[in-house]
CSV table of C-alpha atoms and ligand atoms in Angstrom, one decimal:
chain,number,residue,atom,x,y,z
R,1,UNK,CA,11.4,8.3,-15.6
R,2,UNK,CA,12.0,4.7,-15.7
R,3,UNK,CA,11.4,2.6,-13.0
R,4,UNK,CA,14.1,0.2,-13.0
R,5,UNK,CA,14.8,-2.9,-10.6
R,6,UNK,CA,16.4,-1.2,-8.1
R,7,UNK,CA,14.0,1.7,-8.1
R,8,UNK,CA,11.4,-1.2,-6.6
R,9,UNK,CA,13.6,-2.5,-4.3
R,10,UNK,CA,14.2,1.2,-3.0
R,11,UNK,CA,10.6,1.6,-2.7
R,12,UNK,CA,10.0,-1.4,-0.6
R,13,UNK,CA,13.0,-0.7,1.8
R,14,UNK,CA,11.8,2.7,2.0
R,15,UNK,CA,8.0,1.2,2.9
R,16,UNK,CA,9.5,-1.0,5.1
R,17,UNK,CA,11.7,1.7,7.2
R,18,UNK,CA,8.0,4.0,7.0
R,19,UNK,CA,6.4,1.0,9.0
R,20,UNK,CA,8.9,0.9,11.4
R,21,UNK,CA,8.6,4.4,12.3
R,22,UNK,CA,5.1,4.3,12.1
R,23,UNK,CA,4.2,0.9,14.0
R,24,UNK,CA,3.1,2.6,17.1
R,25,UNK,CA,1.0,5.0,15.4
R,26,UNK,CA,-0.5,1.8,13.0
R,27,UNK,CA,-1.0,-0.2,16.1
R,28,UNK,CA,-2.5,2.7,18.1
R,29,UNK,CA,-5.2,3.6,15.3
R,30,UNK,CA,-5.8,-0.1,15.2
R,31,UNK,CA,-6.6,0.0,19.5
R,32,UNK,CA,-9.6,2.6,18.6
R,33,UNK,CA,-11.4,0.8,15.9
R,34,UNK,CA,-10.0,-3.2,16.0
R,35,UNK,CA,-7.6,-5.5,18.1
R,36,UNK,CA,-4.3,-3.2,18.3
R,37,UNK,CA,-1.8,-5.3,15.9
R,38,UNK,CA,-2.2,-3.3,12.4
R,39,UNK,CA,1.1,-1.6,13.1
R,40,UNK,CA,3.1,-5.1,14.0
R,41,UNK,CA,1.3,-6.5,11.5
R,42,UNK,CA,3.1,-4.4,8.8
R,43,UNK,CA,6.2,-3.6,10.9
R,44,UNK,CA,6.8,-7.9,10.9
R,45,UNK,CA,5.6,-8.9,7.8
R,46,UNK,CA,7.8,-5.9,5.8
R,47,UNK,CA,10.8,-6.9,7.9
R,48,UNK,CA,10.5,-10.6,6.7
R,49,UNK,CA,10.2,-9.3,3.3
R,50,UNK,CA,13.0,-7.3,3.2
R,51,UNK,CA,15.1,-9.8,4.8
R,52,UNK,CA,14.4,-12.1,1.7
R,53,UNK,CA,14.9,-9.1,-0.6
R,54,UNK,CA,18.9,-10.5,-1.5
R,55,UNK,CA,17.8,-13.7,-2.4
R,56,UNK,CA,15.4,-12.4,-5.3
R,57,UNK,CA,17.5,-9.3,-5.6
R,58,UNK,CA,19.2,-10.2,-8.8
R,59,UNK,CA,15.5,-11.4,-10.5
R,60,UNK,CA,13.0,-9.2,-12.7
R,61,UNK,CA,10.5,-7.1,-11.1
R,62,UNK,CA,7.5,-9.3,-11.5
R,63,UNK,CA,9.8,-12.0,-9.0
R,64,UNK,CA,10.4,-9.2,-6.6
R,65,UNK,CA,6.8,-8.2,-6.3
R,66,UNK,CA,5.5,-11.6,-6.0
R,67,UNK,CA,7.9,-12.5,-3.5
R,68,UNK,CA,6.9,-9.7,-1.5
R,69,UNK,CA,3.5,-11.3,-2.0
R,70,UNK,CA,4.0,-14.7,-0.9
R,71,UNK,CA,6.2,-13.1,2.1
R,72,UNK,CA,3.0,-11.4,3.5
R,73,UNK,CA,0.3,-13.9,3.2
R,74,UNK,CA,3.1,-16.3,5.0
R,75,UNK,CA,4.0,-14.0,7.6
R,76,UNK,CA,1.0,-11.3,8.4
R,77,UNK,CA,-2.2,-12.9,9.8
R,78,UNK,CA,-5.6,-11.4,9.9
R,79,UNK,CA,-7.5,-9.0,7.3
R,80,UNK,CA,-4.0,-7.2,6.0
R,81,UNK,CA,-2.0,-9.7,5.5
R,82,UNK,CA,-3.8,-11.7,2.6
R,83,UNK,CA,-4.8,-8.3,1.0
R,84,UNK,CA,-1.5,-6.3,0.8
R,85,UNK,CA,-0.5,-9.8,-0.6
R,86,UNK,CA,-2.5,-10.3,-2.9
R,87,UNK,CA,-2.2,-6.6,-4.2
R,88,UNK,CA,1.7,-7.4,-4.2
R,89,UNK,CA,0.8,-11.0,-5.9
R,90,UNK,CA,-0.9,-8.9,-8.6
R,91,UNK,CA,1.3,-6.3,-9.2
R,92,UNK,CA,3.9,-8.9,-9.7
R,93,UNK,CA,2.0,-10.9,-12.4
R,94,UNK,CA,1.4,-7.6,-14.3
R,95,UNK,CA,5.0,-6.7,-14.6
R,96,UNK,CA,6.3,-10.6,-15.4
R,97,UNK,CA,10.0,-10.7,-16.6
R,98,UNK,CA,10.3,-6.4,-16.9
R,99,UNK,CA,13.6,-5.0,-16.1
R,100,UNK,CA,12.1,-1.7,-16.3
R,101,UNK,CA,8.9,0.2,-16.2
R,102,UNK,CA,7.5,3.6,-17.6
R,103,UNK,CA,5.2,5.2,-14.8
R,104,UNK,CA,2.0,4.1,-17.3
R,105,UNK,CA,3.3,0.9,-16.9
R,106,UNK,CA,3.9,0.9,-13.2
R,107,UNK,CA,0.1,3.6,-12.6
R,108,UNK,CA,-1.1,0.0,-14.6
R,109,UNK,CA,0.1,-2.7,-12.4
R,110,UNK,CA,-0.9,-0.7,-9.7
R,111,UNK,CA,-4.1,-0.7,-10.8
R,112,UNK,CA,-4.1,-4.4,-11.2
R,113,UNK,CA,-2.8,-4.6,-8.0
R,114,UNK,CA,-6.1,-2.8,-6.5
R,115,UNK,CA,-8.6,-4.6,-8.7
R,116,UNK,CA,-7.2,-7.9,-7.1
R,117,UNK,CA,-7.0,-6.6,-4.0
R,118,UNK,CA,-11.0,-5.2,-4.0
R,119,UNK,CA,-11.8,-8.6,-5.7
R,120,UNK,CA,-10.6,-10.4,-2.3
R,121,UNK,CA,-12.0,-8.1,0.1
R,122,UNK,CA,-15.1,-7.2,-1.4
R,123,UNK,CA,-14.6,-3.4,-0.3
R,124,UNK,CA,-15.8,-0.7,-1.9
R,125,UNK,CA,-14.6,3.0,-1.5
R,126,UNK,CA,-16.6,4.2,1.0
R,127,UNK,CA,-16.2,1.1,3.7
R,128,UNK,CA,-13.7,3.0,5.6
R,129,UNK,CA,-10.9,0.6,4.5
R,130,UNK,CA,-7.0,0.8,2.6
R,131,UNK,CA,-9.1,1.6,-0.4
R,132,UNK,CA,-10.1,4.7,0.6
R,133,UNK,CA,-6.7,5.4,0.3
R,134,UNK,CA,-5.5,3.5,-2.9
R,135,UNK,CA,-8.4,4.3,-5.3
R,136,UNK,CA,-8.1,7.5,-4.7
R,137,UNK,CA,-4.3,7.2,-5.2
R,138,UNK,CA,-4.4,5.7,-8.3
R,139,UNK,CA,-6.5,7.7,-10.3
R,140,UNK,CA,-4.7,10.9,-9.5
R,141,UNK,CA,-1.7,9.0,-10.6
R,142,UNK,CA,-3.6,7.9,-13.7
R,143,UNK,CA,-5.0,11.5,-14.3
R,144,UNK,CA,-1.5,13.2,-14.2
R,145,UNK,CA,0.0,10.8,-16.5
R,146,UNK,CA,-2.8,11.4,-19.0
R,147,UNK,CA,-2.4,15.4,-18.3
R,148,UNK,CA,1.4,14.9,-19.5
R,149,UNK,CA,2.6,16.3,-15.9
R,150,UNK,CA,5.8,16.3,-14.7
R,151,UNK,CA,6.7,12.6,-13.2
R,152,UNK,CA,7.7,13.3,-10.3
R,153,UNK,CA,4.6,15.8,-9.9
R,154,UNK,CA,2.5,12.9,-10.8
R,155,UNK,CA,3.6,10.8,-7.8
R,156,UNK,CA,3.2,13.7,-5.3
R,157,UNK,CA,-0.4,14.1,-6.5
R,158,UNK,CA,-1.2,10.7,-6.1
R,159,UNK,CA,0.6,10.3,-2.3
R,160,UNK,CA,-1.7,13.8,-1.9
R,161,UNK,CA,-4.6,12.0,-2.6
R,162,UNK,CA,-3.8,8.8,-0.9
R,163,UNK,CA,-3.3,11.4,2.3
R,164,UNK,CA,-6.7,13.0,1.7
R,165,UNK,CA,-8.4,9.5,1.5
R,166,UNK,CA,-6.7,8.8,4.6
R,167,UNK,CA,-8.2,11.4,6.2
R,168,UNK,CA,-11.6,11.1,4.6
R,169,UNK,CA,-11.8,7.4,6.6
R,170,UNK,CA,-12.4,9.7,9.7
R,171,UNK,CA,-15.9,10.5,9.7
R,172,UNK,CA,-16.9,7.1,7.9
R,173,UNK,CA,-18.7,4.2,9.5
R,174,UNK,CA,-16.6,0.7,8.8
R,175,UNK,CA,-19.0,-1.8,6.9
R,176,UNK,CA,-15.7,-4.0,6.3
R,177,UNK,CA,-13.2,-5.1,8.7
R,178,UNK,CA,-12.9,-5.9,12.3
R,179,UNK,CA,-14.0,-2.1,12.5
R,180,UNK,CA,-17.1,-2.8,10.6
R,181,UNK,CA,-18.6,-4.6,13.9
R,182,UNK,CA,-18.8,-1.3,16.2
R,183,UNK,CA,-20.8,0.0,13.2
R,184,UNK,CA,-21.8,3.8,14.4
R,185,UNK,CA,-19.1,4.0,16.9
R,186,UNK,CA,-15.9,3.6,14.3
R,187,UNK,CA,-16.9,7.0,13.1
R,188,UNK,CA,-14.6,9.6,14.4
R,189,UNK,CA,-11.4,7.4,14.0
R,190,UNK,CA,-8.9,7.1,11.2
R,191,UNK,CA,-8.7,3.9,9.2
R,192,UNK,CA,-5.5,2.2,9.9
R,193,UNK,CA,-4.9,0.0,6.7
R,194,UNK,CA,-5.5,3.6,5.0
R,195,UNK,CA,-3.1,4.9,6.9
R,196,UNK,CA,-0.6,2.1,5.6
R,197,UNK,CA,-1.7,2.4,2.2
R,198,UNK,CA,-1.1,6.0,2.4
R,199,UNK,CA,2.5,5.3,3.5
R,200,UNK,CA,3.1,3.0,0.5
R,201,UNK,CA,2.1,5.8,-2.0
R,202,UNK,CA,4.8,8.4,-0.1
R,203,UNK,CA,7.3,5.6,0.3
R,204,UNK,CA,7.4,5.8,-4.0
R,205,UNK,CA,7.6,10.0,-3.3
R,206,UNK,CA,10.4,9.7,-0.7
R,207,UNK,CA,12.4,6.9,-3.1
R,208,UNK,CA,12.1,8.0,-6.6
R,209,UNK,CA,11.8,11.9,-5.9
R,210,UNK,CA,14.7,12.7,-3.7
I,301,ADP,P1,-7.2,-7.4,11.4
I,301,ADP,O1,-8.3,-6.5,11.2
I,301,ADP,O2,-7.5,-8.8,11.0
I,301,ADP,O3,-6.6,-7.3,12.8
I,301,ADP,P2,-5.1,-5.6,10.5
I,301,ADP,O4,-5.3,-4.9,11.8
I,301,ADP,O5,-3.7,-5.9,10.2
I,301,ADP,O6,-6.0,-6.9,10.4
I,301,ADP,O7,-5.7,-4.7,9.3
I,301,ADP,C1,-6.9,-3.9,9.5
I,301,ADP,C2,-7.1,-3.1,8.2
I,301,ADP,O8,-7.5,-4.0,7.2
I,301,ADP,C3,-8.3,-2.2,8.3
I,301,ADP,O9,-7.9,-0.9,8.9
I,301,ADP,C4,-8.8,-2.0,6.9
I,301,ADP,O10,-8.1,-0.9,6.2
I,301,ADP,C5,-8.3,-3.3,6.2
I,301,ADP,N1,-9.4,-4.2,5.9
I,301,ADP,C6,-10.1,-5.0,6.7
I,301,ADP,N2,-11.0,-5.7,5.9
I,301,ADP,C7,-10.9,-5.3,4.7
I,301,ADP,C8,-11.5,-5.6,3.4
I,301,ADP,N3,-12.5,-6.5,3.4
I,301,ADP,N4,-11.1,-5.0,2.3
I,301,ADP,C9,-10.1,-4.0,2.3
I,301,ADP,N5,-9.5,-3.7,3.5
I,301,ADP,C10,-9.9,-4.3,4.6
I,302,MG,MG1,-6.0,-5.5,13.6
């Protein structure tokens, strides 16, 4: 399954339609454990990036992502906005002038994308944060490549996992974030940036499975 140009731009305009949708739901996990903006935060920055989609349209993959990058940290304030660009900053530089990718080499600049992302936030799994969801994510991506499953099986398992991250976030006390200063009383409440990062990892399901 190669993962071409337009796959990625599918991806992100299927992302970008998933924050839509889910920008009430963003912004009302947000209300119980921070300041009530996570799901405007996504909904505005992703609409900015895919308004500049045409103009990098026509440009490699690395461009696109790092684009998307440069779109976020421009347009999305607070913690998510810097770190879902730098993870798109990342992803970018690891897949510099490709046409096309094989899912190793997309699980790979994922990964690169995480690292850089953890690097700037200093979060560790555990922290009730977005990597809670993407760790998670990538190494069941990782995993089913190495297992030799089925491609499209391979992304399921790693939105699964993203989703059961997710999840996990509930019972966790923040030590990162806005979140992180009601200490015991974010328990009981979903992490919103998981919940985003989630939606990225089925965003990849919905575009490249159908
Ligand atoms: P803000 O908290 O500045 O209002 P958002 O509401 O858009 O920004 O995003 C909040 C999300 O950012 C949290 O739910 C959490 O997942 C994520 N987050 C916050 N700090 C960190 C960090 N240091 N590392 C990773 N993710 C973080
Ligand atoms: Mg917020």
């Amino acid at each position: 399954m190669p993962i071409s140009r337009d796959d990625v731009i599918a991806w992100l305009s299927v992302y970008g339609q998933l924050l839509e949708d889910h920008r009430e739901y963003l912004t009302q996990l947000d209300s119980s454990i921070g300041d009530a903006d996570h799901g405007v935060n996504m909904d505005r920055g992703f609409k900015a990036v895919l308004g500049k989609l045409p103009t990098v349209a026509d440009k490699d993959i690395g461009t696109i992502l790092k684009s998307v990058g440069m779109t976020l940290v421009q347009t999305v304030g607070g913690a998510s906005g810097p770190l879902y660009g730098t993870f798109f900053l990342q992803a970018g530089a690891a897949t510099a002038n490709k046409m096309e990718l094989s899912l190793a080499e997309w699980a790979s600049a994922v990964e690169g994308a995480i690292n850089g992302l953890m690097a700037r936030g200093k979060a560790n799994i555990g922290d009730k944060t977005m990597v809670d969801a993407l760790v998670p994510a990538l190494h069941a991506l990782k995993q089913a490549i190495a297992d030799g499953i089925d491609e499209h099986e391979a992304l399921r398992q790693s939105a699964s996992a993203a989703e059961q991250g997710m999840k996990n976030t509930i019972p966790l006390v923040a030590k990162k974030g806005r979140a992180s200063y009601l200490a015991e009383r974010s328990a009981g409440h979903q992490d919103p940036g998981a919940t985003s990062s989630y939606l990225m990892f089925k965003a990849m399901v919905d575009a490249w499975t159908k």
